[in-house]
Amino acid sequence: MTAFTFNIDRSLRLTTCCLALGLFSGNAYATCSFQTGATYMTYALDMKTFSVPRDAPDGTVIGNYPMDEFNREGASVLCRPDTLNPPRARLTNTAPIFSGTLPPLGGKNINGRILETNIPGIGVYMELGWPFDGRAGNSFAPDPGTSPVIPYSGTLQTQPYNVVVSLIRGNAWLIKTGPIAPGSHDVNSTVFHGQLHNLGEVLEYGITARVNQAQCSLKSNSVSPGLVNLGNYTPADFTGANPATPPVPFQITLNECKDSSAPTPANVYIELDGANGSVPTVPAEGRFSLGGASDAAGVEIQLLRSDGSPMPLQSEEMVKPISVGTTHLDFQARYYKSAPVITPGLAEGGLTFTVSYK
């Protein structure tokens, strides 16, 4: 009996020793710890100033900016690798996720990954670099089947190097998600928080930016001259290979035009259609019929661009980039013979136009 008791005691002591060694190993290596006096990290990314055309479609990139940012406190967290209990990282969105559907960004599906900002119609897509993209050995790798974007979860890779979390690299894109109110807008949003392994929540990340909506105002006297006089002609003037009269220039002026800055200048588009009884006859060539008050026959009116090429009707056509302040849209018009016989008389016509910015 004495020998039997001795064997039990020895077995218990050995088991306890092994348990103690196992716990010691976990505490020593599978941990993250702050390396400075601070115990929280705040990041504030200023994306500067961008503009977006008023009529740009949803999914348009307003601007992008690198996320190479240190935290305000100058703090850092060191995480040690461990094959048995590897440290985990979670960067969870604080801002709501945009629920709509948008086109791909550079071939990448961004749906479910756009975070809303404090400005309706403006969202942000955030793609992470080191230490969360898994490209370097000493980094966290995204969970299988996921990408290094917010919201994010990943695991420290199995390798012999520690990882220091202080600088966070990546890129952020401001994306148009819907209608944006006129004027200048200040984006100021906390977009995600971060948790690291045993430490829990250790960081928050915010963005700021200014977004100007690119557009112009259109005044009542925007067309100059207000009545474009095409001149007086006889049927004998419509001869030769080009049965048209000399073109008469006119101008549409856009005032108070806002920023035409990066990523690309906003362009002015215009769509023209018939008015006052005029209807497009050959829209692709800019030709339309005389108006209801006309009694001439055998002629119609043709609209041209400033370079003399036909200006299509009934379709949205790009004219030129916005010029900050005032933008002039230059056109020409002329009579065009449309039938073998021309009947003299009053020949007038009209068009309506709609301006957009993209």
Tab-separated table of C-alpha atoms in Angstrom:
chain	number	residue	atom	x	y	z
A	1	MET	CA	0.000	0.000	0.000
A	2	THR	CA	2.838	2.396	0.756
A	3	ALA	CA	4.374	1.934	-2.689
A	4	PHE	CA	0.972	2.431	-4.322
A	5	THR	CA	0.460	5.747	-2.505
A	6	PHE	CA	3.905	6.946	-3.497
A	7	ASN	CA	3.145	6.298	-7.191
A	8	ILE	CA	-0.033	8.362	-7.033
A	9	ASP	CA	1.755	11.326	-5.485
A	10	ARG	CA	4.495	11.222	-8.086
A	11	SER	CA	1.965	11.044	-10.901
A	12	LEU	CA	0.104	14.035	-9.543
A	13	ARG	CA	3.248	16.109	-9.228
A	14	LEU	CA	4.279	15.327	-12.807
A	15	THR	CA	0.859	16.213	-14.176
A	16	THR	CA	0.816	19.495	-12.329
A	17	CYS	CA	4.227	20.327	-13.690
A	18	CYS	CA	3.097	19.741	-17.255
A	19	LEU	CA	0.004	21.894	-16.801
A	20	ALA	CA	2.064	24.716	-15.430
A	21	LEU	CA	4.446	24.563	-18.372
A	22	GLY	CA	1.562	24.680	-20.857
A	23	LEU	CA	-0.002	27.746	-19.242
A	24	PHE	CA	3.339	29.509	-19.100
A	25	SER	CA	3.894	28.929	-22.798
A	26	GLY	CA	0.494	30.444	-23.703
A	27	ASN	CA	0.962	33.568	-21.589
A	28	ALA	CA	4.493	34.209	-22.828
A	29	TYR	CA	3.907	34.099	-26.582
A	30	ALA	CA	0.218	34.312	-27.582
A	31	THR	CA	-0.215	37.915	-26.411
A	32	CYS	CA	-0.332	41.476	-27.642
A	33	SER	CA	0.846	44.316	-25.416
A	34	PHE	CA	1.265	48.099	-25.588
A	35	GLN	CA	4.875	49.212	-25.846
A	36	THR	CA	4.309	52.739	-24.550
A	37	GLY	CA	2.379	54.380	-21.748
A	38	ALA	CA	-0.694	54.917	-23.949
A	39	THR	CA	-3.354	52.207	-23.979
A	40	TYR	CA	-5.465	53.413	-26.929
A	41	MET	CA	-4.729	54.588	-30.483
A	42	THR	CA	-6.731	57.139	-32.499
A	43	TYR	CA	-6.222	57.670	-36.216
A	44	ALA	CA	-7.433	60.713	-38.169
A	45	LEU	CA	-6.997	60.566	-41.948
A	46	ASP	CA	-7.451	63.922	-43.703
A	47	MET	CA	-8.285	63.091	-47.327
A	48	LYS	CA	-8.087	66.774	-48.387
A	49	THR	CA	-10.484	68.324	-50.946
A	50	PHE	CA	-12.248	66.809	-53.955
A	51	SER	CA	-15.100	67.686	-56.267
A	52	VAL	CA	-17.795	65.561	-57.841
A	53	PRO	CA	-19.914	66.476	-60.874
A	54	ARG	CA	-23.530	67.109	-59.918
A	55	ASP	CA	-24.923	64.483	-62.285
A	56	ALA	CA	-22.190	61.858	-61.912
A	57	PRO	CA	-23.687	58.341	-61.665
A	58	ASP	CA	-23.704	56.408	-58.413
A	59	GLY	CA	-20.447	54.510	-58.001
A	60	THR	CA	-18.336	57.413	-59.285
A	61	VAL	CA	-14.991	57.762	-57.490
A	62	ILE	CA	-14.948	61.199	-55.879
A	63	GLY	CA	-11.322	60.838	-54.825
A	64	ASN	CA	-8.824	58.465	-53.258
A	65	TYR	CA	-6.066	58.981	-50.712
A	66	PRO	CA	-3.336	56.808	-49.104
A	67	MET	CA	-4.015	55.589	-45.582
A	68	ASP	CA	-0.364	55.744	-44.437
A	69	GLU	CA	-1.179	57.047	-40.984
A	70	PHE	CA	0.331	56.882	-37.483
A	71	ASN	CA	-1.903	57.259	-34.465
A	72	ARG	CA	-2.090	60.558	-32.617
A	73	GLU	CA	-0.721	59.135	-29.381
A	74	GLY	CA	2.436	57.729	-30.936
A	75	ALA	CA	1.485	54.405	-29.342
A	76	SER	CA	2.301	50.918	-30.575
A	77	VAL	CA	1.118	47.392	-29.872
A	78	LEU	CA	3.474	44.405	-30.168
A	79	CYS	CA	1.955	41.016	-31.001
A	80	ARG	CA	3.966	37.798	-30.692
A	81	PRO	CA	3.365	34.784	-32.939
A	82	ASP	CA	2.262	31.434	-31.564
A	83	THR	CA	1.292	28.385	-33.607
A	84	LEU	CA	-1.046	27.078	-30.890
A	85	ASN	CA	-2.884	30.304	-30.150
A	86	PRO	CA	-2.133	32.859	-32.901
A	87	PRO	CA	-3.174	36.451	-32.190
A	88	ARG	CA	-6.329	37.682	-33.907
A	89	ALA	CA	-7.230	41.129	-35.243
A	90	ARG	CA	-10.703	42.504	-35.910
A	91	LEU	CA	-11.361	45.889	-37.497
A	92	THR	CA	-15.125	46.339	-37.313
A	93	ASN	CA	-17.068	49.080	-39.022
A	94	THR	CA	-18.504	51.777	-36.791
A	95	ALA	CA	-20.206	53.516	-39.703
A	96	PRO	CA	-23.188	51.727	-41.299
A	97	ILE	CA	-22.549	49.681	-44.423
A	98	PHE	CA	-24.178	51.084	-47.573
A	99	SER	CA	-26.936	48.652	-48.541
A	100	GLY	CA	-27.230	49.526	-52.222
A	101	THR	CA	-25.535	48.038	-55.268
A	102	LEU	CA	-22.671	49.805	-57.024
A	103	PRO	CA	-20.479	48.908	-60.023
A	104	PRO	CA	-17.045	47.324	-59.429
A	105	LEU	CA	-14.076	49.502	-58.521
A	106	GLY	CA	-11.157	48.575	-60.750
A	107	GLY	CA	-12.685	45.124	-61.243
A	108	LYS	CA	-13.227	44.603	-57.496
A	109	ASN	CA	-16.635	43.949	-55.991
A	110	ILE	CA	-17.173	46.673	-53.377
A	111	ASN	CA	-20.772	45.909	-52.474
A	112	GLY	CA	-21.177	45.308	-48.761
A	113	ARG	CA	-17.863	47.109	-48.155
A	114	ILE	CA	-18.839	50.756	-48.609
A	115	LEU	CA	-19.150	52.610	-45.308
A	116	GLU	CA	-21.556	55.517	-45.087
A	117	THR	CA	-20.233	58.898	-43.950
A	118	ASN	CA	-21.982	61.779	-42.239
A	119	ILE	CA	-22.770	63.252	-45.684
A	120	PRO	CA	-25.689	61.562	-47.517
A	121	GLY	CA	-24.588	60.305	-50.918
A	122	ILE	CA	-20.912	59.931	-49.945
A	123	GLY	CA	-19.416	56.610	-48.818
A	124	VAL	CA	-15.890	55.349	-48.242
A	125	TYR	CA	-14.205	52.101	-49.301
A	126	MET	CA	-11.064	51.237	-47.309
A	127	GLU	CA	-8.495	48.704	-48.501
A	128	LEU	CA	-5.849	47.793	-45.927
A	129	GLY	CA	-2.119	47.358	-46.426
A	130	TRP	CA	0.521	46.398	-43.877
A	131	PRO	CA	0.184	45.081	-41.178
A	132	PHE	CA	-3.217	43.601	-42.160
A	133	ASP	CA	-2.866	42.489	-45.789
A	134	GLY	CA	-0.851	39.285	-45.183
A	135	ARG	CA	1.752	40.098	-47.828
A	136	ALA	CA	4.687	40.236	-45.434
A	137	GLY	CA	5.526	37.454	-43.018
A	138	ASN	CA	5.210	39.733	-40.014
A	139	SER	CA	1.593	40.723	-40.645
A	140	PHE	CA	-1.961	39.609	-40.061
A	141	ALA	CA	-3.503	37.662	-42.934
A	142	PRO	CA	-7.219	38.084	-43.791
A	143	ASP	CA	-9.431	35.131	-42.928
A	144	PRO	CA	-9.798	32.594	-45.767
A	145	GLY	CA	-12.244	33.783	-48.408
A	146	THR	CA	-11.997	37.438	-47.330
A	147	SER	CA	-10.015	40.476	-48.455
A	148	PRO	CA	-8.016	43.073	-46.516
A	149	VAL	CA	-10.863	45.602	-46.464
A	150	ILE	CA	-13.079	47.059	-43.753
A	151	PRO	CA	-14.829	45.230	-42.109
A	152	TYR	CA	-11.843	42.969	-41.485
A	153	SER	CA	-10.788	39.932	-39.464
A	154	GLY	CA	-7.461	38.158	-39.663
A	155	THR	CA	-4.827	36.077	-37.909
A	156	LEU	CA	-1.141	36.703	-37.293
A	157	GLN	CA	0.847	34.514	-39.657
A	158	THR	CA	2.953	31.642	-38.366
A	159	GLN	CA	6.535	32.904	-38.485
A	160	PRO	CA	9.239	33.837	-35.955
A	161	TYR	CA	8.774	37.618	-36.094
A	162	ASN	CA	6.792	39.957	-33.874
A	163	VAL	CA	4.372	42.456	-35.398
A	164	VAL	CA	4.133	46.060	-34.267
A	165	VAL	CA	0.812	47.816	-34.878
A	166	SER	CA	1.286	51.578	-35.028
A	167	LEU	CA	1.463	52.653	-38.671
A	168	ILE	CA	-1.528	51.451	-40.712
A	169	ARG	CA	-1.089	51.492	-44.476
A	170	GLY	CA	-3.706	51.211	-47.191
A	171	ASN	CA	-5.918	53.284	-49.478
A	172	ALA	CA	-9.299	54.933	-49.061
A	173	TRP	CA	-11.759	55.875	-51.812
A	174	LEU	CA	-14.642	58.293	-51.474
A	175	ILE	CA	-17.519	56.932	-53.558
A	176	LYS	CA	-20.755	58.578	-54.663
A	177	THR	CA	-23.599	56.417	-53.340
A	178	GLY	CA	-26.581	58.645	-54.128
A	179	PRO	CA	-27.748	62.254	-54.581
A	180	ILE	CA	-25.501	64.851	-52.947
A	181	ALA	CA	-26.919	68.201	-51.896
A	182	PRO	CA	-25.539	71.306	-53.675
A	183	GLY	CA	-22.578	73.156	-52.220
A	184	SER	CA	-19.520	72.237	-50.183
A	185	HIS	CA	-19.615	69.358	-47.675
A	186	ASP	CA	-17.290	68.442	-44.809
A	187	VAL	CA	-16.932	64.699	-44.284
A	188	ASN	CA	-16.115	63.905	-40.648
A	189	SER	CA	-16.780	60.307	-39.610
A	190	THR	CA	-15.398	57.617	-37.336
A	191	VAL	CA	-15.493	54.627	-39.665
A	192	PHE	CA	-14.052	51.653	-37.765
A	193	HIS	CA	-12.706	50.393	-34.430
A	194	GLY	CA	-10.008	47.757	-33.921
A	195	GLN	CA	-9.607	44.854	-31.498
A	196	LEU	CA	-6.343	42.963	-31.005
A	197	HIS	CA	-6.343	39.523	-29.411
A	198	ASN	CA	-6.186	39.660	-25.616
A	199	LEU	CA	-6.256	43.486	-25.431
A	200	GLY	CA	-9.777	43.958	-26.764
A	201	GLU	CA	-10.523	47.317	-28.379
A	202	VAL	CA	-7.338	49.292	-28.936
A	203	LEU	CA	-8.022	51.770	-31.738
A	204	GLU	CA	-10.489	53.890	-33.663
A	205	TYR	CA	-10.099	55.302	-37.177
A	206	GLY	CA	-11.741	58.442	-38.534
A	207	ILE	CA	-11.660	60.318	-41.824
A	208	THR	CA	-12.178	63.939	-42.841
A	209	ALA	CA	-12.499	65.477	-46.294
A	210	ARG	CA	-14.151	68.334	-48.125
A	211	VAL	CA	-16.303	67.510	-51.144
A	212	ASN	CA	-17.505	70.214	-53.515
A	213	GLN	CA	-20.270	69.489	-55.966
A	214	ALA	CA	-19.184	70.659	-59.413
A	215	GLN	CA	-21.930	72.539	-61.217
A	216	CYS	CA	-22.898	75.911	-62.697
A	217	SER	CA	-25.929	78.175	-62.582
A	218	LEU	CA	-27.994	78.953	-65.662
A	219	LYS	CA	-29.496	82.443	-65.859
A	220	SER	CA	-32.499	83.570	-67.903
A	221	ASN	CA	-30.282	85.435	-70.395
A	222	SER	CA	-27.820	82.558	-70.820
A	223	VAL	CA	-28.211	82.366	-74.631
A	224	SER	CA	-26.408	85.128	-76.533
A	225	PRO	CA	-27.793	86.526	-78.698
A	226	GLY	CA	-31.197	85.717	-77.229
A	227	LEU	CA	-32.673	85.422	-80.740
A	228	VAL	CA	-30.196	83.994	-83.221
A	229	ASN	CA	-30.775	85.711	-86.587
A	230	LEU	CA	-29.771	83.339	-89.387
A	231	GLY	CA	-30.194	86.015	-92.092
A	232	ASN	CA	-32.312	86.598	-95.191
A	233	TYR	CA	-31.869	84.393	-98.251
A	234	THR	CA	-33.527	83.515	-101.557
A	235	PRO	CA	-33.953	80.033	-103.045
A	236	ALA	CA	-31.080	80.827	-105.409
A	237	ASP	CA	-28.684	80.963	-102.441
A	238	PHE	CA	-29.116	77.212	-101.842
A	239	THR	CA	-26.983	75.826	-104.671
A	240	GLY	CA	-23.918	73.700	-105.088
A	241	ALA	CA	-22.731	70.628	-103.242
A	242	ASN	CA	-23.478	72.120	-99.820
A	243	PRO	CA	-27.070	73.422	-99.892
A	244	ALA	CA	-26.779	75.464	-96.684
A	245	THR	CA	-26.236	79.067	-95.643
A	246	PRO	CA	-23.163	80.380	-93.798
A	247	PRO	CA	-23.279	79.372	-90.100
A	248	VAL	CA	-24.070	81.991	-87.466
A	249	PRO	CA	-22.310	81.631	-84.087
A	250	PHE	CA	-24.086	81.882	-80.754
A	251	GLN	CA	-23.194	81.062	-77.155
A	252	ILE	CA	-24.697	79.550	-74.015
A	253	THR	CA	-23.077	80.962	-70.858
A	254	LEU	CA	-22.917	79.065	-67.569
A	255	ASN	CA	-22.218	81.175	-64.483
A	256	GLU	CA	-20.911	80.555	-60.969
A	257	CYS	CA	-19.234	77.301	-61.986
A	258	LYS	CA	-17.829	75.347	-59.054
A	259	ASP	CA	-14.554	73.478	-58.693
A	260	SER	CA	-13.363	71.312	-61.576
A	261	SER	CA	-10.623	69.625	-59.534
A	262	ALA	CA	-9.256	66.072	-59.227
A	263	PRO	CA	-9.641	63.206	-59.735
A	264	THR	CA	-10.823	64.436	-63.161
A	265	PRO	CA	-12.457	67.705	-64.219
A	266	ALA	CA	-16.231	67.719	-64.440
A	267	ASN	CA	-17.494	67.895	-68.021
A	268	VAL	CA	-20.503	69.823	-69.279
A	269	TYR	CA	-23.060	67.749	-71.166
A	270	ILE	CA	-26.033	69.123	-73.083
A	271	GLU	CA	-29.136	67.519	-74.572
A	272	LEU	CA	-31.171	69.454	-77.151
A	273	ASP	CA	-34.671	68.803	-78.436
A	274	GLY	CA	-37.285	70.576	-80.510
A	275	ALA	CA	-39.447	73.450	-79.212
A	276	ASN	CA	-42.172	75.790	-80.518
A	277	GLY	CA	-43.275	73.291	-83.147
A	278	SER	CA	-39.808	72.296	-84.300
A	279	VAL	CA	-38.991	68.584	-84.273
A	280	PRO	CA	-35.671	66.824	-85.029
A	281	THR	CA	-35.624	65.468	-88.586
A	282	VAL	CA	-32.095	63.995	-88.740
A	283	PRO	CA	-30.983	64.058	-85.042
A	284	ALA	CA	-27.495	62.685	-85.702
A	285	GLU	CA	-26.801	65.604	-88.082
A	286	GLY	CA	-28.319	68.242	-85.793
A	287	ARG	CA	-31.174	68.992	-88.219
A	288	PHE	CA	-34.661	70.039	-87.098
A	289	SER	CA	-37.809	71.360	-88.784
A	290	LEU	CA	-39.107	74.909	-88.837
A	291	GLY	CA	-41.462	75.967	-86.064
A	292	GLY	CA	-45.240	76.219	-86.169
A	293	ALA	CA	-45.292	79.945	-87.009
A	294	SER	CA	-43.174	79.467	-90.151
A	295	ASP	CA	-44.656	79.612	-93.681
A	296	ALA	CA	-41.474	78.899	-95.647
A	297	ALA	CA	-40.940	75.356	-96.904
A	298	GLY	CA	-38.144	73.211	-98.273
A	299	VAL	CA	-35.625	74.286	-95.636
A	300	GLU	CA	-34.800	73.318	-92.060
A	301	ILE	CA	-32.225	74.388	-89.489
A	302	GLN	CA	-28.971	72.632	-88.636
A	303	LEU	CA	-27.109	73.012	-85.353
A	304	LEU	CA	-23.295	72.765	-85.377
A	305	ARG	CA	-20.527	72.600	-82.801
A	306	SER	CA	-17.996	75.424	-82.647
A	307	ASP	CA	-15.688	73.481	-84.994
A	308	GLY	CA	-18.410	73.199	-87.638
A	309	SER	CA	-19.251	69.531	-87.074
A	310	PRO	CA	-22.926	68.551	-86.611
A	311	MET	CA	-24.276	68.758	-83.032
A	312	PRO	CA	-26.530	65.724	-82.434
A	313	LEU	CA	-30.008	66.242	-81.013
A	314	GLN	CA	-32.060	64.126	-78.570
A	315	SER	CA	-28.939	62.668	-76.967
A	316	GLU	CA	-26.684	63.759	-74.113
A	317	GLU	CA	-23.502	65.118	-75.675
A	318	MET	CA	-20.264	66.176	-73.973
A	319	VAL	CA	-19.314	69.750	-74.841
A	320	LYS	CA	-16.269	70.722	-72.733
A	321	PRO	CA	-14.799	70.630	-69.201
A	322	ILE	CA	-16.092	73.110	-66.638
A	323	SER	CA	-14.101	76.316	-66.279
A	324	VAL	CA	-14.237	77.642	-62.726
A	325	GLY	CA	-16.295	80.822	-62.630
A	326	THR	CA	-17.770	81.097	-66.140
A	327	THR	CA	-18.059	78.454	-68.851
A	328	HIS	CA	-18.996	79.366	-72.441
A	329	LEU	CA	-20.580	76.766	-74.724
A	330	ASP	CA	-20.097	77.802	-78.361
A	331	PHE	CA	-22.365	76.651	-81.195
A	332	GLN	CA	-23.408	77.626	-84.715
A	333	ALA	CA	-26.665	77.383	-86.665
A	334	ARG	CA	-27.633	77.650	-90.332
A	335	TYR	CA	-30.438	77.020	-92.801
A	336	TYR	CA	-30.229	73.704	-94.633
A	337	LYS	CA	-32.051	72.799	-97.860
A	338	SER	CA	-34.310	69.803	-97.233
A	339	ALA	CA	-36.413	69.567	-100.393
A	340	PRO	CA	-35.899	70.117	-104.148
A	341	VAL	CA	-38.152	73.181	-104.147
A	342	ILE	CA	-37.900	76.001	-101.587
A	343	THR	CA	-40.919	78.190	-100.845
A	344	PRO	CA	-39.937	81.648	-99.537
A	345	GLY	CA	-41.428	82.875	-96.299
A	346	LEU	CA	-40.835	83.140	-92.551
A	347	ALA	CA	-38.384	80.427	-91.419
A	348	GLU	CA	-37.833	80.117	-87.695
A	349	GLY	CA	-37.343	77.283	-85.254
A	350	GLY	CA	-36.613	76.575	-81.619
A	351	LEU	CA	-34.776	74.177	-79.334
A	352	THR	CA	-34.798	73.401	-75.629
A	353	PHE	CA	-31.645	72.293	-73.839
A	354	THR	CA	-30.794	70.482	-70.611
A	355	VAL	CA	-27.324	70.844	-69.061
A	356	SER	CA	-25.721	68.215	-66.852
A	357	TYR	CA	-22.285	67.772	-65.240
A	358	LYS	CA	-20.396	64.466	-65.199
